[in-house]
XYZ file of C-alpha atoms in Angstrom:
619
model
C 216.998 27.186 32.951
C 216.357 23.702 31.622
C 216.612 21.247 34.047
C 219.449 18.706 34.179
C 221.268 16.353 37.133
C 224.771 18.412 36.412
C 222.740 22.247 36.265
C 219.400 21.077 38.722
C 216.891 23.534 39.216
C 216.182 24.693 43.178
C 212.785 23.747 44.319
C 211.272 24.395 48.126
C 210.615 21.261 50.199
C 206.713 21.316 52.239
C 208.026 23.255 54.598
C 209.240 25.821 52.068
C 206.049 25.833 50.569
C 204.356 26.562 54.202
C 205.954 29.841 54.560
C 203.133 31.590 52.689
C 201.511 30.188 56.550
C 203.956 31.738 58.470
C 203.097 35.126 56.920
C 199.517 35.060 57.001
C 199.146 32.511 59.599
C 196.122 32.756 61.995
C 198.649 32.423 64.672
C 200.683 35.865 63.912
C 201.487 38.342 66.879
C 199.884 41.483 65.899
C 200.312 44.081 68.514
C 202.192 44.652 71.583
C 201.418 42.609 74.524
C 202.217 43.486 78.438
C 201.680 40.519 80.920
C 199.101 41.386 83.306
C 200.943 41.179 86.291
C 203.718 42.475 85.394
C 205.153 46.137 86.850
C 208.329 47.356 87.022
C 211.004 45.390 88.823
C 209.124 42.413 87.879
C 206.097 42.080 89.604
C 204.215 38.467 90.533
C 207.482 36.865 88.655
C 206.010 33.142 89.330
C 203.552 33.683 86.753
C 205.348 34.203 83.827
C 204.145 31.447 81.447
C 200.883 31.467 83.110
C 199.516 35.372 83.027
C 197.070 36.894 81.236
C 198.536 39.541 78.504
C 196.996 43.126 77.642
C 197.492 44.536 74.448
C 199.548 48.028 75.176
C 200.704 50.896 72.262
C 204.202 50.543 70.761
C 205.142 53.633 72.919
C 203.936 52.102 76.354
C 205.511 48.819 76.041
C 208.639 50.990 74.365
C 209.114 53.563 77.414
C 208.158 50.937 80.169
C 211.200 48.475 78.423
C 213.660 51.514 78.085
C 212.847 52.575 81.772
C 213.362 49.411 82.972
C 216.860 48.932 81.062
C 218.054 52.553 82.733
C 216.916 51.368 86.300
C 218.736 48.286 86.273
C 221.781 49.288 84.595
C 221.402 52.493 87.605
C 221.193 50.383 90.253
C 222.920 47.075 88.933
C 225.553 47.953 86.310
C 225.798 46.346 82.500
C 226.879 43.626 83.298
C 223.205 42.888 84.802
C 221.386 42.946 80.901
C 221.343 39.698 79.242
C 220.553 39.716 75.471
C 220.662 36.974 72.724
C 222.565 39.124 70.086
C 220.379 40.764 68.063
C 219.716 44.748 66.598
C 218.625 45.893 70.044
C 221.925 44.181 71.733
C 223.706 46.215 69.312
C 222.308 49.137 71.049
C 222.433 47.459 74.631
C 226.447 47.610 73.434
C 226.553 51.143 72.735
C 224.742 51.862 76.011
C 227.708 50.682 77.873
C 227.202 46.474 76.970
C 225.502 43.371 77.893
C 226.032 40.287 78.572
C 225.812 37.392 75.289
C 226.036 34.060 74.798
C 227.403 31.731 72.663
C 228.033 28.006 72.155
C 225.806 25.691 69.653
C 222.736 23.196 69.558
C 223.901 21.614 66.498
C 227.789 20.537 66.189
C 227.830 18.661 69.496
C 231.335 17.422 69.612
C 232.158 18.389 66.368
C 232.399 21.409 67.668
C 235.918 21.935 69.396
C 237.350 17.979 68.521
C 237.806 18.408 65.431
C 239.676 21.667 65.108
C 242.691 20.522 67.551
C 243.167 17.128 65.827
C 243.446 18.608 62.318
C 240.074 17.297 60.835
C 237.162 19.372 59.601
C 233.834 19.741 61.384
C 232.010 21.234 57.893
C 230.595 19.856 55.091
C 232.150 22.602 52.386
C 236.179 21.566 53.687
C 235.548 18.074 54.832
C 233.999 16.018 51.937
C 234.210 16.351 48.094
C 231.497 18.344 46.182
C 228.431 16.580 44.232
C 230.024 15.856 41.071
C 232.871 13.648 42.280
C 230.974 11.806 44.381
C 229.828 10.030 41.498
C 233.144 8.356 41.514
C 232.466 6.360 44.263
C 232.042 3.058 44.298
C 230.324 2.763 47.846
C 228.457 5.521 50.582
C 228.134 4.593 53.775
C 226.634 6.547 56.058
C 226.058 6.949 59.157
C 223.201 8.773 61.107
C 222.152 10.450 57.990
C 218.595 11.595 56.445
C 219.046 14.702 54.328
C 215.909 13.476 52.345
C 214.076 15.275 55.854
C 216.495 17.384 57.217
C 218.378 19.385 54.396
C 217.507 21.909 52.393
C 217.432 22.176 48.616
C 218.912 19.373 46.590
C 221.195 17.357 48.963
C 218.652 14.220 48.557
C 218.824 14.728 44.660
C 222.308 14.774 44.648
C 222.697 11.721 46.423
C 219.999 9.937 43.672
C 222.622 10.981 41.071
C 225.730 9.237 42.746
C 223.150 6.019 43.083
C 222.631 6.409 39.471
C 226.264 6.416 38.270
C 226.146 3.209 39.853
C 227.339 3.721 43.879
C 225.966 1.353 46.074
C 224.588 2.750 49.490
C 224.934 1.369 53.394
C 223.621 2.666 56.169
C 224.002 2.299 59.719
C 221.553 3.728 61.945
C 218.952 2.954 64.081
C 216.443 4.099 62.313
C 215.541 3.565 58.627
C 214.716 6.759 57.240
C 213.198 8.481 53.816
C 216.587 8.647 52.810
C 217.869 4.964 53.151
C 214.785 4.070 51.348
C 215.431 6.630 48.481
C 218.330 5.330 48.003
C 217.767 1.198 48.831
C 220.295 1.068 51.421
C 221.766 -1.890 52.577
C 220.773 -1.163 56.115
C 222.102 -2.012 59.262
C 220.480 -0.985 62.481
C 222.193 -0.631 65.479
C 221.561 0.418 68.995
C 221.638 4.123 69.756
C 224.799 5.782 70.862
C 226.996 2.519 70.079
C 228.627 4.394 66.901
C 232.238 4.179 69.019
C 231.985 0.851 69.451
C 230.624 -0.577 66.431
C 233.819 1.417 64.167
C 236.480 -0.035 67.075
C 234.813 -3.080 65.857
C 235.427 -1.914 62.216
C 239.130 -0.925 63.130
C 240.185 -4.697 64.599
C 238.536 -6.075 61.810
C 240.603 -4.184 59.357
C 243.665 -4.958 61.215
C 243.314 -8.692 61.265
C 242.467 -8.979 57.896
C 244.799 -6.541 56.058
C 247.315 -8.437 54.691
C 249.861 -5.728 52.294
C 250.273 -8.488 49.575
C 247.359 -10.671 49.411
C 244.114 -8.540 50.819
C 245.283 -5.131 51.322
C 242.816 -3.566 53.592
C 244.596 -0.517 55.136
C 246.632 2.537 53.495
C 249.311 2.118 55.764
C 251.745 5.002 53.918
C 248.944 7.379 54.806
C 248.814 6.067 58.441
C 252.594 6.664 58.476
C 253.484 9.932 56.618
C 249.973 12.025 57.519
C 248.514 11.046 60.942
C 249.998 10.736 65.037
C 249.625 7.690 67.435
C 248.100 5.267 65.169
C 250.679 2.799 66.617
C 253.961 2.677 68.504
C 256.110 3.829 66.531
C 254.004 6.622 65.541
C 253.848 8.449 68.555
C 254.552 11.636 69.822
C 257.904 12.132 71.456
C 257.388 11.907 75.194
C 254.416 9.466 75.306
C 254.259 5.971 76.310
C 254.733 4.373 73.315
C 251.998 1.636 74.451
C 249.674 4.222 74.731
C 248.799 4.339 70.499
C 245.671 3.539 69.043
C 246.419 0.124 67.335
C 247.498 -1.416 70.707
C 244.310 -0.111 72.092
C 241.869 -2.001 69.482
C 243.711 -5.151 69.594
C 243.608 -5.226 73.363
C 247.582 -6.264 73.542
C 247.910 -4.150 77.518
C 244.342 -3.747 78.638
C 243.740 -8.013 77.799
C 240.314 -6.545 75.642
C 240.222 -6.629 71.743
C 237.673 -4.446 70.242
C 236.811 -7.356 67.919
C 233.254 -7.249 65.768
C 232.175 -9.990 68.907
C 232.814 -7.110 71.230
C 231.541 -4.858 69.540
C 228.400 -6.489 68.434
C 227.687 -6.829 72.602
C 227.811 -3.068 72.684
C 226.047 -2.605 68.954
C 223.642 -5.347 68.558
C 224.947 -5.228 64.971
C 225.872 -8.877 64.046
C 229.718 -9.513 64.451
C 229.389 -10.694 60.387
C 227.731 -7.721 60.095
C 230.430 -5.391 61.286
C 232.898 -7.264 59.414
C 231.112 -6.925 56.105
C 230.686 -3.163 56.884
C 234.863 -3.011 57.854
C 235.694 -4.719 54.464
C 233.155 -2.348 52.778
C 235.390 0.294 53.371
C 238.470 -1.344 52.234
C 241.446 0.868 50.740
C 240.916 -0.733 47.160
C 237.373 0.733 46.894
C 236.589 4.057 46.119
C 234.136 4.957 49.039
C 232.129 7.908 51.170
C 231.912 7.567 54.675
C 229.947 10.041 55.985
C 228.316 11.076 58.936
C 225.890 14.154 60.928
C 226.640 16.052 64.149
C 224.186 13.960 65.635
C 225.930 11.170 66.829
C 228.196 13.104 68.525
C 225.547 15.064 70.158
C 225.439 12.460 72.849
C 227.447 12.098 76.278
C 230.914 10.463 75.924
C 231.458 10.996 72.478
C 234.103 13.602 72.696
C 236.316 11.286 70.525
C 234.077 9.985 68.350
C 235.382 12.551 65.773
C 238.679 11.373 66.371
C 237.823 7.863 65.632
C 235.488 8.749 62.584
C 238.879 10.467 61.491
C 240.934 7.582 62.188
C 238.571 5.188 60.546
C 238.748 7.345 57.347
C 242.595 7.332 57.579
C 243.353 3.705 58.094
C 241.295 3.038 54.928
C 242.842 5.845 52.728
C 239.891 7.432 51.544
C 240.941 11.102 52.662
C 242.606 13.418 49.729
C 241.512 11.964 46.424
C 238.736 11.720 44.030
C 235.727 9.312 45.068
C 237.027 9.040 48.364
C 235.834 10.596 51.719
C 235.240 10.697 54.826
C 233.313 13.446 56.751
C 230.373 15.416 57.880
C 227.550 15.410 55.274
C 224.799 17.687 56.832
C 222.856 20.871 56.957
C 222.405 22.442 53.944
C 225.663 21.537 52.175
C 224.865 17.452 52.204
C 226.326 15.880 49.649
C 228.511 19.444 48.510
C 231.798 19.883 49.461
C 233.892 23.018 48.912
C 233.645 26.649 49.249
C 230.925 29.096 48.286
C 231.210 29.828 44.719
C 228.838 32.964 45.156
C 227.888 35.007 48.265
C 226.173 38.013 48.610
C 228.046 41.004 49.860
C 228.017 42.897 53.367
C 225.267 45.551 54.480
C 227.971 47.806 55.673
C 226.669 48.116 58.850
C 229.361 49.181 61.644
C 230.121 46.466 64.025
C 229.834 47.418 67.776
C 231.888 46.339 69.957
C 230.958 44.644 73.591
C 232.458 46.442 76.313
C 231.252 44.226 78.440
C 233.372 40.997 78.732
C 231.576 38.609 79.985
C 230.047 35.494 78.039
C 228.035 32.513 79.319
C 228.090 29.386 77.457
C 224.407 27.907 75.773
C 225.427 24.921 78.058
C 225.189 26.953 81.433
C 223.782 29.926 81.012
C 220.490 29.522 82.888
C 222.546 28.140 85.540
C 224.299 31.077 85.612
C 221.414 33.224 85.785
C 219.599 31.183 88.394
C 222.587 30.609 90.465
C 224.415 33.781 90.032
C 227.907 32.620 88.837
C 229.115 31.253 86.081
C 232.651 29.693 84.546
C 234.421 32.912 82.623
C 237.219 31.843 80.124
C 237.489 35.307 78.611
C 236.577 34.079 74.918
C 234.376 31.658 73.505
C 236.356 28.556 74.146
C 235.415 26.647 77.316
C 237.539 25.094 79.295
C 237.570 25.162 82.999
C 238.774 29.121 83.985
C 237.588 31.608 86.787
C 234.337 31.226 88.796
C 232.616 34.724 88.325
C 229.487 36.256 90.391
C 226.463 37.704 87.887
C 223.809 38.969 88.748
C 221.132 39.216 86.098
C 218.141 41.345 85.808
C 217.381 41.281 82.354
C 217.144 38.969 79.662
C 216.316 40.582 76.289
C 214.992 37.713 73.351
C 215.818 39.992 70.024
C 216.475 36.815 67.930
C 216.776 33.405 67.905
C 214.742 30.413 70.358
C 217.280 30.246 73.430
C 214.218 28.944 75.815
C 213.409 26.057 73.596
C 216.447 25.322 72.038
C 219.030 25.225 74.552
C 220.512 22.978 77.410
C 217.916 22.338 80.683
C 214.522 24.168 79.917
C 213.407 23.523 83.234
C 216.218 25.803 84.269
C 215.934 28.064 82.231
C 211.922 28.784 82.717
C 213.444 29.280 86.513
C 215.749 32.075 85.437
C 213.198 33.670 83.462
C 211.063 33.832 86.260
C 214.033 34.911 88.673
C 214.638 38.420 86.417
C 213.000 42.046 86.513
C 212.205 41.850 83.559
C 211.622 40.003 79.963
C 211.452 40.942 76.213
C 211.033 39.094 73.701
C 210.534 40.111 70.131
C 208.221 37.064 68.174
C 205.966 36.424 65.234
C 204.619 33.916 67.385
C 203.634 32.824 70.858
C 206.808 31.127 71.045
C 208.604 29.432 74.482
C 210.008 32.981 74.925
C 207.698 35.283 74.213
C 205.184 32.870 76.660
C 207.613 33.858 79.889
C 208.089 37.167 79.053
C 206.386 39.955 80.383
C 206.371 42.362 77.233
C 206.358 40.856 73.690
C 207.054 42.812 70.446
C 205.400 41.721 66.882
C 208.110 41.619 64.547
C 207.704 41.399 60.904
C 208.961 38.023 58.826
C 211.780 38.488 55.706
C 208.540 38.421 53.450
C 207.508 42.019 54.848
C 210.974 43.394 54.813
C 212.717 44.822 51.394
C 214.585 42.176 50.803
C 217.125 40.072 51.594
C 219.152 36.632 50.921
C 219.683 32.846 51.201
C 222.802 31.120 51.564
C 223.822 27.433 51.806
C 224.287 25.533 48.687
C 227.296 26.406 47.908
C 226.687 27.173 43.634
C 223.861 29.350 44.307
C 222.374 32.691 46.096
C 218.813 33.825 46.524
C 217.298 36.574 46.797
C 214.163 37.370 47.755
C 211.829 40.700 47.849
C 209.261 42.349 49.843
C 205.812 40.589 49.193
C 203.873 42.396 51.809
C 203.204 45.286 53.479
C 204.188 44.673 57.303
C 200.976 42.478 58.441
C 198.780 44.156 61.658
C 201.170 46.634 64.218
C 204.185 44.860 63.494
C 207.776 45.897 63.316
C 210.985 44.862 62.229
C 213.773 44.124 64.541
C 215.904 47.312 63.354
C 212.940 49.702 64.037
C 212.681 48.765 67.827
C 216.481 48.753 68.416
C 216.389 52.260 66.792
C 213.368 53.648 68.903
C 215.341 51.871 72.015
C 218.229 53.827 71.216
C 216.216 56.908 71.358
C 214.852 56.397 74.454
C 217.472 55.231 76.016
C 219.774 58.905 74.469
C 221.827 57.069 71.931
C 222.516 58.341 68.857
C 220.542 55.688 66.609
C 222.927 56.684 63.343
C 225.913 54.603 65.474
C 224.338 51.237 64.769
C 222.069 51.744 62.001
C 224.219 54.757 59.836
C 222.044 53.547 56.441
C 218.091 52.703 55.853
C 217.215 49.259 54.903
C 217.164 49.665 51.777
C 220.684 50.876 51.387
C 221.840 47.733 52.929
C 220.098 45.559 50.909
C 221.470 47.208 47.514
C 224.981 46.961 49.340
C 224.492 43.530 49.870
C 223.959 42.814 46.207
C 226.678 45.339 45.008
C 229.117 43.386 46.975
C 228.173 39.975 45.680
C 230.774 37.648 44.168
C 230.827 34.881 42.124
C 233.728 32.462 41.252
C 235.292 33.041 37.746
C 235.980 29.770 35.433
C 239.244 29.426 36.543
C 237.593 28.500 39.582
C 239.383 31.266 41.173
C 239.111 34.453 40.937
C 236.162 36.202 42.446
C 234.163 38.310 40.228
C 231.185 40.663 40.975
C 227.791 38.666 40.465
C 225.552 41.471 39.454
C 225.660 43.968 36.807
C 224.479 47.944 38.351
C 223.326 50.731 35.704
C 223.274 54.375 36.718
C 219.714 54.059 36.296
C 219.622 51.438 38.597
C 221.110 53.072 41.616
C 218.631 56.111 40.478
C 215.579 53.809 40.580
C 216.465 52.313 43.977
C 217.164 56.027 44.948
C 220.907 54.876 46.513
C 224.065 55.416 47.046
C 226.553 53.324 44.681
C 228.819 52.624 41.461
C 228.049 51.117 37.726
C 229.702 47.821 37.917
C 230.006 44.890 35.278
C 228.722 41.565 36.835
C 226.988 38.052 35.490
C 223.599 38.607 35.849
C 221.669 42.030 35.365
C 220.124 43.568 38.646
C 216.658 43.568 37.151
C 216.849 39.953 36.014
C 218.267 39.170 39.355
C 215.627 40.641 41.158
C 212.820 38.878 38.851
C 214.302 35.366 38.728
C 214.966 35.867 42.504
C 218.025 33.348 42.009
C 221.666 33.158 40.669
C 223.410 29.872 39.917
C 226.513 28.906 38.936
C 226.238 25.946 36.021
C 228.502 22.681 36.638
C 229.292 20.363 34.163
C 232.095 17.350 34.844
C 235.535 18.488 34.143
C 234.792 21.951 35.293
C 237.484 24.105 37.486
C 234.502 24.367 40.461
C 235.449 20.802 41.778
C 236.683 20.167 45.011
C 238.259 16.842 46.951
C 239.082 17.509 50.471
C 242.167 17.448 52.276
C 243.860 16.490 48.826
C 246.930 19.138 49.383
C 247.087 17.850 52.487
C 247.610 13.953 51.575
C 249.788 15.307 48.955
C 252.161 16.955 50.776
C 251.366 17.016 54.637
C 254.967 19.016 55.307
C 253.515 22.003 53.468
C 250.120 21.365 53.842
C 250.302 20.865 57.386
C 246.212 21.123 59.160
C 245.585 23.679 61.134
C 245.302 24.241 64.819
C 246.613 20.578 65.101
C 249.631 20.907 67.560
C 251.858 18.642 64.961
C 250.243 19.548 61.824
C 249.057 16.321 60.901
C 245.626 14.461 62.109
C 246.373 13.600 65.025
C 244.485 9.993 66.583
C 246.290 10.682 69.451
C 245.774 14.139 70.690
C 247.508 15.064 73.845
C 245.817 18.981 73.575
C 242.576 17.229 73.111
C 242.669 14.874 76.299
C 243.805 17.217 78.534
C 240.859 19.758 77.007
C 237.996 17.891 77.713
C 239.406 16.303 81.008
C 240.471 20.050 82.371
C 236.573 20.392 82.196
C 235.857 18.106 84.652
C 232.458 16.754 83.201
C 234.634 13.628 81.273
C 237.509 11.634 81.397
C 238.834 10.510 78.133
C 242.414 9.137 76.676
C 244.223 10.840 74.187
C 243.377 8.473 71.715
C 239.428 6.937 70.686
C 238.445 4.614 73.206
C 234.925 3.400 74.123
C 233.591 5.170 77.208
C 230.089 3.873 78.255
C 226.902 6.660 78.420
C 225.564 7.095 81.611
C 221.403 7.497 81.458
């Protein structure tokens, strides 16, 4: 379709275009590999990461895995096979369970804070979407670089709110692609000062708001949507000296959190900070906006909180060209929910019988040191000490080695087990300490599949490629696992691959103009579901399934004025009795947050207040 700011086009970034590399790469896994020393029970274990490998036949490495999984669970019991989650740990769960885990890389403290105080840790519910962002008047942001880090058109979208005439400021200690994209006003700062430099923002606002003559703050938002900004704001039962305000001026503790204090911490100029504080004044129509990253740092389990607070004191929550929240991933820039999706495969979901759960933090800990801190779900907080004893760990997706908490740790549990598997196009951290690794095909090999993340449009992309050398999807081992292991195949995987890739696009949705209703996004003929040779219905949709499948893309077209729009938290700041956020014990955003405090401090790694306060890193 033509091309315009409003309807853009989706182009790949380089590293897009490099996935031709990832197919055909030099550096592909092309047949199954044993380690040399490995034999069952584990072998020379210390030389994981160092061994020689041997090419072996899918059946050898197949039977030698599956024998090792019915020795240990003989011997040990289920709760002895670790697995990241995968098609095989679907079968690991019908063979009487395993043991996951769970936790994230990415959120940091946006994680869990966020939830409990009545903000938003997402992009789609916590800022407005593309098009009325060009209503603001200012974007600040903070820690942000979408130009390198997001996918698809975030970058663009941002050139089009500079264009309608926003000005940009950023704070960070880096000046990035981004800033320079968009000639930010830049102000560096030191790393991990982001909680002092806004209570430096927050005093400034509160000495120079004046209600009649330079009206800084939106103090009937303070008052009718948030908790604990001041005295008489708090909750019923606190010490009333306790609230945030008294906190940033200093009035019990003797220390205001001017911009002098804060430029100490910062190394941002105390004028500095103040220009930045009356940048975000009330009057202004204005972005503040922010990544996980910041808060991906010790001692920042508040800084949420205090981005929150920030964001409330000046008003800009609930209305159009004003915001304040996470701008990252792949919805930068594009709040709101998904105005098409594709549909489900229909694949059962297997349930765990096993109830254990390690968290990303500790789980090679765990393994190492054989016990662990169960809470029964995936919520951590400090619960019973259990004993585990681990003998396999099974790598049928994802990067846990490299990606997660304490490497060093965790190449010591992997070297601690019976055995390893990991499933790889590559010679990834994994696969190089396991002792049998599994070619597995990319999504360019499979039949198809799709792409999610802006939220006005769905790919989907088809098989270019025969599967390259000996390798295999994912699917295909878990199924010949099953058989080896005397499951019944049919109770994970009831439907081929290609069934669930036609149910995913019969069950795809897109959002009618009343902005709405949800509508199916593809239009099936009878000859259709006779050419794919499936099971399915006719159905009347947007786009036909042949045109679908040869544009490889389905977009939803925006235009100013449309019903697609979105401005966060609006019912919310509208009416906050009927509105009220959820999970937040009081319904509004709370900046003091007695269920947060005693959260994090019940874990016993921090100690904060209720409320934002500045609590040093430790190195």
């Amino acid at each position: 379709h033509p091309d315009s700011p409003d309807y853009p086009q989706q182009r790949a970034c380089v590293r897009g275009r490099a996935q031709r590399q990832q197919v055909f790469g030099a550096d592909r896994l092309k047949y199954p590999m044993k380690r040399k020393n490995w034999e069952p029970g584990g072998g020379k274990k210390e030389l994981r990461g160092q061994d020689e490998w041997v090419r072996v036949s899918w059946d050898e490495a197949l039977d030698a895995i599956a024998g090792e999984i019915k020795r240990i669970k003989a011997e040990k019991d289920n709760r002895s096979l670790f697995a990241d989650g995968g098609p095989v740990s679907k079968v690991l769960a019908l063979y009487g369970g395993y043991v996951p885990h769970w936790g994230t890389t990415s959120r940091g403290n946006w994680t869990y804070t966020p939830d409990v105080i009545g903000y938003s840790p997402e992009s789609n519910s916590g800022i407005n979407d593309r098009l009325d962002m060009r209503n603001c008047d200012t974007v600040i942001m903070f820690g942000l670089n979408p130009a390198w880090s997001s996918a698809g058109n975030p970058a663009y979208n941002f050139l089009q709110v500079k264009k309608a005439g926003a000005e940009f400021i950023a704070v960070d200690p880096y000046y990035n692609d981004t800033y320079g994209l968009l000639e930010a006003d830049w102000i560096p700062c030191r790393p991990v000062t982001d909680t002092a430099l806004l209570l430096g923002v927050a005093y400034t606002l509160l000495e120079e708001d004046d209600p009649v003559h330079n009206p800084l703050i939106d103090w009937e938002f303070l008052k009718k949507n948030t908790l604990g900004f001041d005295a008489e704001s708090m909750p019923e039962g606190t010490n009333p000296q306790d609230n945030f305000k008294d906190y940033v001026l200093g009035t019990y503790d003797g220390i205001p959190k001017n911009a002098e204090w804060a430029a100490e911490i910062s190394g941002v100029a105390p004028d500095r900070i103040r220009y930045l504080a009356r940048a975000m004044n009330k009057n202004k129509k204005v972005a503040i906006l922010t990544g996980w990253a910041s808060a991906r740092t010790q001692n920042t389990d508040n800084l949420p909180q205090l981005f929150m607070t920030i964001g409330a004191m000046t008003g800009h929550l609930g209305k159009s060209g004003h915001m304040c929240g996470i701008s990252c991933h792949s919805r930068s820039s594009n709040g709101g929910d998904m105005l098409v999706k594709p549909g489900s495969n229909k694949l059962p979901s297997i349930k765990n019988p096993v109830d254990d759960s390690f968290n990303d933090t500790e789980m090679w800990r765990a393994i190492v040191d054989g016990k662990y801190n169960w809470t029964g779900h995936q919520k951590y907080y400090k619960g019973e000490t259990r004993d585990i004893d681990i003998r396999l760990i099974y790598h049928d997706s994802g990067a846990a080695l490299q990606s997660r908490d304490g490497m060093t740790k965790g190449i010591e549990a992997h070297r601690k087990v019976d055995l390893v598997v990991s499933h790889g196009q590559f010679l990834t951290t994994n696969a190089k300490y396991s002792d049998f690794v599994l070619p597995v095909t990319t999504e360019w090999e499979k039949i198809g599949g799709f792409l999610t993340g802006n939220r006005e449009m769905v790919i989907m992309y088809s098989q270019i490629t025969e599967p390259m050398y000996e390798c295999q999807s994912d699917e295909w081992i878990a199924i010949e696992l099953a058989k080896r292991l005397g499951i019944d195949p049919d109770q994970a995987f009831p439907i081929d691959a290609k069934q669930q890739f036609f149910n995913q696009i019969a069950g795809a949705t897109t959002t009618h103009e009343d902005g709405i209703s949800k509508i199916p996004m593809v239009t099936i003929t009878e000859a259709d579901i006779a050419e794919w040779g499936v099971q399915g219905k006719p159905q009347e949709g947007r786009i036909g399934l042949k045109e679908f499948q040869e544009k490889g893309i389905f977009q939803v077209e925006r235009k100013p004025g449309d019903n697609y729009g979105f401005i966060a938290f609006k019912e919310f700041r509208d009416d906050p009795a009927a509105n009220p956020r959820p999970n937040s014990a009081s319904g509004k955003m709370e900046i003091y947050s007695q269920v947060l405090g005693d959260t994090i401090n019940n874990l016993g790694y921090s100690e904060i207040k209720p409320i934002p306060t500045h609590i040093p890193p430790v190195e």
